Amino acid sequence: MLLEVNGLTKAFAGLVAVNEVDFTVQKGEILGLIGPNGAGKTTIFHLLTGYYTPTAGTVLFNGKDMTRVTPPAACRLGLTRTFQIVKPLVQLTVLENVMVGAFAKIGNAKKAKELALEILEFTGQLACKDMLAGNLTLGMRKRLEVSRALATQPELLLLDETMAGLNSKEIADAVKLIMKIRERGITLVVIEHVMKAIMSISDRIVVINYGKKIMEGCPDAVCNDQQVIQAYLGADYAKR
Amino acid sequence: MTKWNDILKNRHLPAVLLALIALVLPLVLRNEYYLHLAILILLWTALGASWNLLGGYTGQVSFGHSVFFGMGAYVSLLLHTKLGVSLWMGLLYAGIAASLIAIPIGWICFRLRGPYFSLSILAFSEVLRLIVLHWKEVTEGAVGILLINSIVDSKVSFYYLMLIVTAIILLVVNFVVKRKLGFYFIAIRDDEEAAEALGIYTTRYKIYSLMISAFFTGVMGSLFANYTSYIDPYIVFSVGDVAIAMVLVVVLGGIGTFWGPLVGAICVVMVNEGSRLMFANASVLIYGALVVIVILFLPKGVVGSLKQYTGKWFHA
C-alpha cells in the first residue's frame, strides 16, 4: 500500500471541509478523485502534502506518518502535487522552472538541467523551453505544472485539475501524458471535472460530496451509482 | 574580422570593459574629490548588490540592512581598538558577525511576509542602535569610535581595496544566482507556495540568502568605518542614510538585475552630489523627486526597463 488515508478530517472553525475520509492508493494505479465544486477535493490534497494539518485522522505514505509533515518534506519523501490555480515561476523560463523541481533531488546545476530537458521532452514542452513561464498559454502552464512536479522525481503524484480550461485536443494530449506518466512507474491521484477523461484513465474512483466519501469503485460502478448521479453527475449522465 | 565580431558579441564584454575602466580610473582622476565619488559609487554598488541578493532575487525587501552595516563597522573597529585585532582580519570578522546575527533575525522576521517582514527587520536595526548607544562600557556610546590609522593610508589604495571587494561581491552574486541556491531564491520570490511544493524549505533558504547578504553588508560596514575613520551609532545604524539608501540604489538601478546596483549607485551618488552643489539644503527634495519620477516612469528601474527593450544584452 503506497498511501493509506484513515478518518481524515479537517474543520475550519465550524465548517467541516473534509469529514472522516478513508481511501488507499496502490502502487502503480491511477485513482480518480471527483465531486462537486467545494466538496473538499483540493483540501484533501492540501492535507496530504502538509499545506493544512488534519484536525483528525492519519495519512500513511510508504508506512510513514505524514500527518505533521511540511510541504517541502512531503515533496522530498516522494509525494508531489500540482496546483489547480497554476503557479508558474513567471520570471523564469520553462526550462528553469523545471530545473527548480529537479533540484529537489539533484544538487548540481548541470545534472539538474539534463533531467529537466529529459522531462520536457517527455511532456512535449521542449520546443518552448526558453520561453518565460509568464508568457505561456493556460494549456502550457497546466502542462508546466506537471513537468515541474515530475522533475522532483515523485513516487506519488497528485494532479489537481490539470485539464480544466483546456480544449478537446489539449485534453486528449493530457490524457495521453497521464498514461505515459503511469508507465514511468509513478502512481497518480487525479482530481478532475472532465468526466470522459477521468473515467477513461482511472483504475478506481473516489467520490466526495460535502467533505464525505459517498462512493468508491471502478469507473463503471461509479457512473451507475444512484447517489453519485444525484449528487454530482446528474440524471442525464446516467442515461447516456 | 570574424575575430572582432566574436569579441564584440561576447556577453562578458561589458563586464570586462567596466573592469578595465575601473582599473585605470585613478590614473585618470587625479582630483581627490572625483576619486572620493568613485569610492562612494563602489561602496553603494557593493551595498546594493548585497541587498539585491535578498531583496531582488529572493524577494524579501529589507528596510533594516543598517543592522548588518552597523554590526560590521562596530565589530571591526571595536576588535581593533580594544583587542588590537588587525583591521584586515576585522573585515572578515565584520562579515562573520553580521552573518551570525542574521540567523536569529531571519528566524524571527521570516515568520512575517511582505511589508511586515520589511518593518520587523527595521525594528531590529533600531534595537541594535539603541544597545550600542547605551552600552557605553563597550561601545563608547554616542561618543563613537575614532580610528587613528586606517586599513590603508592613501585614497588611491582605498579605491583599489574597495574595487576588489566590490568585484568579489558581484562575482559571488553572479555565481550564486546561476546555481541551485539562486534558483531556489528566485523560486521563493516568484511563488512561495509553489516553491514549497517543489521541495524548497523556504524559511531556511531565506535565511541563507539573508546570511550571504548580511555578510557582505557587514564587510562594507567595516570598509566604510575605515574610510571615514570615525563611526557612531547614528551614522552606521541610520535607517535613512544606510538602510533606505540601499533600497533606493537597487530600486533606481533595477531590482533583481545584475547591473542594477551599479547603475543605481552611479545615479544616486551623482544626483546626491550634483543637487547638493546646486541646491544646498534642498538637495533631499530633488532626490525625493527623482525617486518619484523613476518609480512612475521606470517601475523596473533603469536596467530593468532597458532589459525590456534590448532583450538579452543586459541579462548577465
XYZ file of C-alpha atoms in Angstrom:
556
model
C 0.000 0.000 0.000
C 1.563 3.273 -1.098
C -0.881 5.651 0.575
C -3.311 4.953 3.395
C -5.759 7.648 4.459
C -7.802 6.920 7.600
C -10.571 9.074 9.051
C -9.077 12.211 7.521
C -10.909 15.272 8.862
C -10.358 18.994 8.500
C -12.569 21.550 10.225
C -12.287 25.307 9.711
C -13.941 26.796 12.780
C -17.451 25.293 12.456
C -17.196 24.168 8.843
C -16.109 20.578 8.341
C -14.482 20.650 4.897
C -13.261 17.053 4.958
C -15.159 14.597 7.104
C -13.671 11.214 8.027
C -12.495 10.265 4.580
C -10.774 6.908 4.099
C -9.099 5.647 0.970
C -5.996 3.841 -0.126
C -3.771 4.076 -3.167
C -1.944 1.045 -4.535
C 1.429 1.329 -6.134
C 1.115 1.837 -9.899
C -2.574 2.679 -10.059
C -4.426 5.830 -11.063
C -7.017 6.928 -8.538
C -9.607 9.481 -9.637
C -10.971 11.936 -7.098
C -14.244 13.533 -8.168
C -17.083 15.501 -6.661
C -18.958 18.799 -6.978
C -17.183 22.135 -6.546
C -16.428 22.800 -2.910
C -16.705 19.135 -1.958
C -13.247 19.178 -0.382
C -11.090 17.549 -3.049
C -8.366 20.196 -3.114
C -8.485 20.352 0.685
C -7.598 16.659 0.703
C -4.535 17.432 -1.449
C -3.624 20.239 0.947
C -3.874 17.779 3.841
C -1.823 15.064 2.143
C 1.047 17.426 1.300
C 1.237 19.390 4.541
C -0.344 22.665 3.438
C -3.019 22.012 6.078
C -2.704 19.989 9.262
C -5.554 17.495 9.733
C -7.976 18.053 12.606
C -8.200 14.280 12.957
C -7.210 11.142 11.104
C -3.958 9.760 9.782
C -2.090 9.674 6.493
C 0.494 6.964 5.916
C 2.781 7.238 2.897
C 5.020 4.210 2.415
C 4.192 3.378 6.020
C 5.435 6.775 7.190
C 3.155 9.068 9.180
C 2.542 12.222 7.129
C 0.106 13.966 9.478
C 2.559 16.629 10.653
C 4.690 16.811 7.524
C 5.575 20.135 5.851
C 5.063 20.658 2.097
C 8.772 20.581 1.178
C 9.306 17.468 3.304
C 6.379 15.738 1.578
C 7.942 16.506 -1.793
C 11.316 15.204 -0.721
C 9.703 11.999 0.538
C 8.283 11.456 -2.954
C 4.790 12.951 -2.679
C 4.463 15.929 -5.040
C 1.367 17.873 -6.029
C 0.373 20.366 -8.691
C -1.903 23.346 -8.160
C -5.369 23.830 -9.587
C -4.639 27.535 -9.888
C -1.360 27.262 -11.740
C 1.675 28.768 -10.070
C 4.365 29.253 -12.702
C 7.582 30.957 -11.609
C 6.834 33.772 -14.031
C 10.261 35.360 -14.344
C 11.993 32.073 -15.092
C 11.974 30.222 -18.404
C 10.142 26.917 -18.813
C 13.446 25.056 -18.558
C 14.440 26.948 -15.411
C 11.048 26.217 -13.834
C 11.577 22.514 -14.362
C 15.166 22.792 -13.089
C 13.829 24.170 -9.790
C 11.848 20.942 -9.465
C 14.858 18.840 -10.409
C 16.944 20.450 -7.654
C 14.768 18.641 -5.084
C 16.861 15.528 -5.594
C 19.879 16.856 -7.522
C 22.374 19.430 -6.229
C 24.369 20.022 -9.395
C 23.029 22.595 -11.893
C 24.325 20.741 -14.953
C 22.726 17.452 -13.929
C 19.503 19.215 -12.958
C 19.419 20.734 -16.430
C 19.902 17.323 -18.040
C 16.980 15.878 -16.088
C 14.842 18.963 -16.840
C 15.496 18.595 -20.572
C 14.627 14.903 -20.427
C 11.352 15.724 -18.618
C 10.479 18.480 -21.108
C 10.970 16.068 -23.963
C 8.788 13.534 -22.137
C 5.970 16.054 -21.657
C 6.401 17.539 -25.142
C 7.412 21.007 -23.990
C 10.966 21.017 -25.285
C 10.114 23.463 -28.061
C 9.177 26.229 -25.611
C 11.967 25.632 -23.101
C 13.373 29.148 -23.444
C 10.036 30.953 -23.137
C 9.320 32.829 -19.939
C 6.735 30.894 -17.936
C 4.766 34.119 -17.550
C 4.184 34.238 -21.322
C 2.711 30.749 -21.692
C -0.890 29.934 -22.623
C -3.068 28.307 -19.950
C -2.702 24.897 -21.546
C 1.066 25.165 -21.487
C 1.028 26.468 -17.917
C -1.022 23.484 -16.795
C 1.444 21.183 -18.503
C 4.374 23.060 -16.952
C 2.899 22.319 -13.502
C 3.090 18.629 -14.402
C 6.604 18.856 -15.897
C 7.907 20.675 -12.827
C 6.323 18.190 -10.434
C 7.744 15.266 -12.450
C 11.209 16.766 -12.164
C 11.073 16.306 -8.387
C 11.063 12.554 -9.160
C 7.952 11.689 -7.152
C 6.676 8.255 -6.301
C 3.126 9.548 -5.936
C 1.926 12.495 -7.986
C -1.218 14.443 -7.086
C -2.691 16.244 -10.104
C -5.243 18.937 -9.273
C -7.473 19.670 -12.290
C -4.729 19.742 -14.860
C -7.351 19.616 -17.642
C -9.693 22.406 -16.547
C -9.974 25.122 -19.179
C -8.281 23.083 -21.909
C -9.721 22.497 -25.388
C -10.569 18.980 -26.547
C -7.259 18.394 -28.318
C -5.338 19.538 -25.265
C -7.454 17.226 -23.096
C -6.648 14.283 -25.363
C -2.944 15.151 -25.055
C -3.237 15.444 -21.285
C -4.856 12.001 -21.063
C -2.015 10.538 -23.126
C 0.528 12.237 -20.885
C -1.057 10.846 -17.707
C -0.948 7.323 -19.127
C 2.714 7.860 -20.059
C 3.458 9.050 -16.524
C 1.969 5.858 -15.133
C 4.168 3.839 -17.495
C 7.132 5.654 -15.957
C 6.266 3.887 -12.707
C 4.648 6.841 -10.992
C 1.406 6.391 -9.071
C -1.232 9.079 -9.559
C -4.165 10.603 -7.747
C -6.085 12.819 -10.143
C -8.750 15.427 -9.363
C -10.733 16.182 -12.479
C -14.095 17.508 -13.632
C -13.720 16.370 -17.232
C -15.767 13.188 -16.846
C -14.853 11.470 -20.090
C -11.190 11.865 -19.287
C -11.287 10.807 -15.652
C -13.454 7.782 -16.411
C -11.056 6.605 -19.108
C -7.830 6.949 -17.144
C -8.806 5.893 -13.606
C -8.492 2.373 -12.237
C -10.689 3.346 -9.304
C -12.652 6.448 -8.421
C -13.428 8.030 -5.068
C -16.434 10.374 -5.000
C -16.540 13.173 -2.423
C -19.602 15.244 -1.553
C -19.847 17.782 1.300
C -16.498 16.571 2.617
C -17.610 12.933 2.847
C -16.748 9.952 0.725
C -20.021 8.807 -0.794
C -18.752 6.130 -3.147
C -15.648 4.275 -4.196
C -15.245 1.828 -7.043
C -14.353 1.213 -10.671
C -15.494 3.879 -13.198
C -18.474 1.833 -14.402
C -19.823 1.241 -10.916
C -19.437 4.918 -10.044
C -21.295 6.026 -13.192
C -24.273 3.895 -12.332
C -24.422 4.642 -8.630
C -27.682 6.377 -7.749
C -26.143 8.547 -5.034
C -23.321 9.753 -7.294
C -25.738 10.576 -10.081
C -27.868 12.606 -7.718
C -25.004 14.456 -6.062
C -22.755 15.107 -8.993
C -23.253 13.606 -12.404
C -26.912 14.489 -12.872
C -29.624 12.176 -14.195
C -28.705 12.900 -17.826
C -25.279 11.366 -17.432
C -26.607 8.005 -16.277
C -28.889 7.597 -19.283
C -26.033 8.009 -21.746
C 37.112 40.484 -38.919
C 35.255 37.447 -37.539
C 37.545 37.527 -34.536
C 36.460 41.059 -33.742
C 32.856 40.062 -34.196
C 33.282 37.238 -31.727
C 34.798 39.592 -29.195
C 32.057 42.176 -29.690
C 29.352 39.558 -29.296
C 30.863 38.042 -26.151
C 28.421 38.539 -23.325
C 31.241 39.118 -20.863
C 32.399 42.131 -22.877
C 30.549 44.794 -20.840
C 31.939 43.382 -17.597
C 35.482 43.226 -18.927
C 35.303 46.785 -20.289
C 33.927 48.044 -16.986
C 36.690 46.297 -15.068
C 39.321 47.881 -17.329
C 37.822 51.334 -16.894
C 37.663 50.814 -13.127
C 41.318 49.716 -13.047
C 42.685 52.770 -14.847
C 40.286 55.275 -13.302
C 42.635 56.527 -10.534
C 45.291 57.216 -13.155
C 42.865 59.493 -14.975
C 41.092 61.018 -11.998
C 43.871 62.974 -10.375
C 41.396 65.018 -8.395
C 40.817 63.729 -4.816
C 37.166 64.727 -4.896
C 36.432 62.705 -8.028
C 38.237 59.752 -6.519
C 36.056 60.159 -3.446
C 32.969 59.984 -5.670
C 34.307 56.857 -7.358
C 34.819 55.256 -3.934
C 31.264 56.159 -2.959
C 29.941 54.608 -6.164
C 31.817 51.391 -5.382
C 30.536 51.433 -1.803
C 26.939 51.775 -2.926
C 27.335 49.248 -5.741
C 28.568 46.681 -3.251
C 25.873 47.505 -0.708
C 23.225 47.474 -3.428
C 24.430 44.112 -4.745
C 24.352 42.646 -1.230
C 20.839 43.940 -0.631
C 19.751 42.828 -4.100
C 20.515 39.182 -3.361
C 17.869 39.193 -0.634
C 15.533 41.921 -1.884
C 15.840 41.438 -5.629
C 16.496 37.742 -6.144
C 14.815 36.287 -3.057
C 12.025 38.883 -2.971
C 12.445 39.765 0.712
C 12.541 43.553 0.891
C 14.559 44.583 3.940
C 14.280 48.091 5.358
C 16.780 47.267 8.078
C 20.088 46.330 6.465
C 21.684 49.051 8.573
C 21.714 46.437 11.349
C 24.351 44.437 9.437
C 26.206 47.517 8.222
C 26.475 48.900 11.757
C 27.323 45.499 13.176
C 30.203 45.132 10.733
C 31.510 48.641 11.378
C 31.402 48.256 15.161
C 32.772 44.709 15.315
C 35.844 45.502 13.257
C 36.652 48.810 14.977
C 35.993 47.517 18.496
C 38.121 44.420 17.898
C 40.860 46.698 16.619
C 40.797 49.451 19.246
C 40.048 47.256 22.290
C 41.800 43.990 21.456
C 44.304 45.006 18.821
C 42.917 42.694 16.136
C 44.190 43.693 12.696
C 41.810 45.682 10.526
C 42.296 43.194 7.692
C 41.033 40.374 9.862
C 38.411 42.845 11.034
C 36.911 42.882 7.534
C 36.372 39.144 7.787
C 35.113 39.207 11.373
C 32.709 42.018 10.448
C 31.183 39.810 7.776
C 31.012 36.783 10.049
C 29.417 38.773 12.896
C 26.795 40.247 10.565
C 26.125 36.818 9.102
C 25.702 35.254 12.550
C 23.317 37.914 13.802
C 21.338 37.364 10.602
C 20.380 33.872 11.812
C 18.196 34.866 14.807
C 16.938 37.950 12.975
C 15.914 35.854 9.978
C 14.461 33.135 12.154
C 12.163 35.691 13.792
C 11.434 38.096 10.916
C 10.803 35.469 8.222
C 7.713 34.385 10.121
C 6.284 37.562 8.653
C 5.716 38.256 4.997
C 5.758 41.268 2.704
C 5.704 44.681 4.392
C 5.575 43.090 7.846
C 8.932 41.468 7.223
C 10.362 44.745 5.905
C 9.323 46.616 9.030
C 10.253 43.955 11.564
C 13.854 43.902 10.365
C 13.903 47.700 10.580
C 12.927 47.332 14.229
C 15.975 45.123 14.794
C 18.221 47.798 13.373
C 16.781 50.331 15.807
C 17.153 47.905 18.719
C 20.806 47.299 17.931
C 21.420 51.031 17.529
C 19.964 51.652 20.989
C 22.049 48.870 22.526
C 25.216 50.282 21.005
C 24.201 53.784 22.084
C 23.652 52.870 25.732
C 26.192 50.123 26.347
C 28.874 52.734 26.848
C 31.408 50.495 28.652
C 31.951 48.516 25.479
C 30.866 50.704 22.603
C 31.671 54.256 23.836
C 28.017 55.112 23.164
C 27.246 58.337 21.380
C 30.888 59.442 21.576
C 31.633 56.982 18.820
C 34.933 55.405 17.860
C 37.781 57.247 16.189
C 40.214 55.258 14.115
C 43.745 56.715 14.155
C 45.340 54.564 11.463
C 43.038 53.241 8.780
C 43.462 49.944 6.952
C 45.250 51.670 4.044
C 46.595 55.182 4.085
C 46.038 56.710 0.651
C 42.823 57.361 -1.227
C 44.117 55.527 -4.266
C 44.850 52.361 -2.277
C 41.453 52.667 -0.680
C 39.891 52.882 -4.100
C 41.586 49.657 -5.186
C 40.656 47.873 -1.970
C 37.052 48.909 -2.468
C 37.220 47.821 -6.112
C 38.488 44.353 -5.200
C 35.822 43.806 -2.544
C 33.051 45.096 -4.818
C 34.238 42.850 -7.653
C 34.276 39.848 -5.315
C 30.720 40.596 -4.172
C 29.462 40.945 -7.757
C 31.208 37.715 -8.767
C 29.769 35.824 -5.794
C 26.253 37.121 -6.545
C 26.681 36.066 -10.164
C 27.957 32.654 -9.036
C 25.131 32.118 -6.571
C 22.235 33.088 -8.842
C 23.272 30.595 -11.504
C 23.247 27.642 -9.143
C 20.738 25.711 -7.080
C 20.812 28.356 -4.360
C 19.949 31.113 -6.822
C 17.185 29.075 -8.474
C 15.691 28.470 -5.050
C 15.914 32.177 -4.147
C 14.104 33.169 -7.348
C 11.512 30.418 -6.891
C 10.751 31.766 -3.406
C 10.385 35.267 -4.825
C 8.102 34.226 -7.686
C 5.774 31.949 -5.703
C 6.367 30.758 -2.187
C 3.665 28.068 -2.203
C 4.910 26.620 -5.470
C 8.440 26.679 -4.080
C 7.344 24.641 -1.059
C 5.557 22.120 -3.259
C 8.834 21.647 -5.152
C 10.688 20.665 -2.004
C 12.127 24.032 -1.009
C 12.332 24.762 2.717
C 11.502 28.413 2.141
C 12.398 29.813 5.571
C 15.745 28.025 5.575
C 16.647 29.334 2.131
C 15.528 32.851 3.007
C 17.907 32.704 5.974
C 20.733 31.520 3.684
C 20.038 34.476 1.415
C 19.953 36.849 4.373
C 23.227 35.441 5.733
C 25.102 35.962 2.469
C 23.576 39.413 2.064
C 24.416 40.308 5.683
C 27.985 39.023 5.365
C 28.787 41.412 2.539
C 26.878 44.271 4.134
C 28.957 43.745 7.291
C 32.209 43.762 5.323
C 31.131 47.003 3.635
C 30.246 48.485 7.038
C 33.778 47.728 8.170
C 35.270 49.225 4.986
C 33.112 52.316 5.416
C 34.315 52.701 9.008
C 37.886 52.505 7.759
C 37.193 55.069 5.085
C 35.608 57.672 7.328
C 37.862 56.761 10.312
C 35.010 57.576 12.640
C 31.726 55.885 13.483
C 28.908 56.488 15.913
C 25.557 54.704 16.309
C 23.637 57.406 14.465
C 25.811 57.115 11.358
C 26.191 53.388 10.850
C 22.784 52.259 12.121
C 20.984 55.024 10.249
C 17.776 53.736 8.722
C 17.540 56.669 6.296
C 21.165 57.071 5.231
C 22.043 53.387 5.115
C 19.064 51.009 5.043
C 16.670 53.033 2.897
C 19.508 54.299 0.712
C 20.397 50.677 -0.079
C 16.814 50.039 -1.147
C 16.808 53.161 -3.317
C 20.052 52.295 -5.082
C 18.614 48.950 -6.151
C 15.119 50.217 -6.954
C 16.540 53.027 -9.115
C 19.023 50.748 -10.846
C 16.743 47.779 -11.348
C 15.647 45.315 -8.688
C 16.698 41.727 -9.281
C 19.074 42.617 -12.114
C 22.815 42.058 -12.068
C 23.843 45.559 -13.194
C 21.076 47.367 -11.312
C 23.138 48.127 -8.198
C 25.979 49.683 -10.224
C 23.652 51.834 -12.316
C 21.679 52.781 -9.210
C 24.847 53.668 -7.296
C 26.049 55.930 -10.118
C 22.641 57.671 -10.275
C 22.344 58.115 -6.522
C 25.891 59.387 -5.977
C 25.746 61.763 -8.962
C 22.330 63.156 -8.081
C 23.252 63.476 -4.432
C 26.441 65.373 -5.129
C 25.046 67.368 -8.018
C 21.966 68.522 -6.188
C 24.000 69.322 -3.075
C 26.264 71.608 -5.106
C 23.345 73.284 -6.852
C 20.562 73.335 -4.306
C 22.335 73.010 -0.939
C 19.674 72.134 1.624
C 17.007 71.495 -0.987
C 19.007 68.504 -2.275
C 16.878 65.996 -0.374
C 13.848 67.403 -2.136
C 15.450 66.879 -5.549
C 16.487 63.401 -4.504
C 12.944 62.588 -3.449
C 11.530 63.942 -6.684
C 13.924 61.749 -8.667
C 12.778 58.659 -6.815
C 9.142 59.505 -7.528
C 9.904 60.058 -11.226
C 11.751 56.770 -11.559
C 9.038 54.818 -9.790
C 6.375 56.408 -12.008
C 8.134 56.092 -15.348
C 10.658 53.292 -14.891
C 8.977 50.969 -12.379
C 11.519 48.253 -13.107
C 14.456 50.609 -12.569
C 16.904 51.778 -15.218
C 18.375 48.365 -16.013
C 15.042 46.553 -15.698
C 13.438 48.898 -18.226
C 16.394 48.726 -20.614
C 16.261 44.954 -20.425
C 12.693 45.043 -21.704
C 13.793 46.851 -24.849
C 17.189 45.348 -25.546
C 16.346 41.768 -24.668
C 19.165 39.605 -23.515
C 22.036 42.063 -23.714
C 21.761 43.107 -20.114
C 20.997 39.638 -18.868
C 24.299 38.806 -17.228
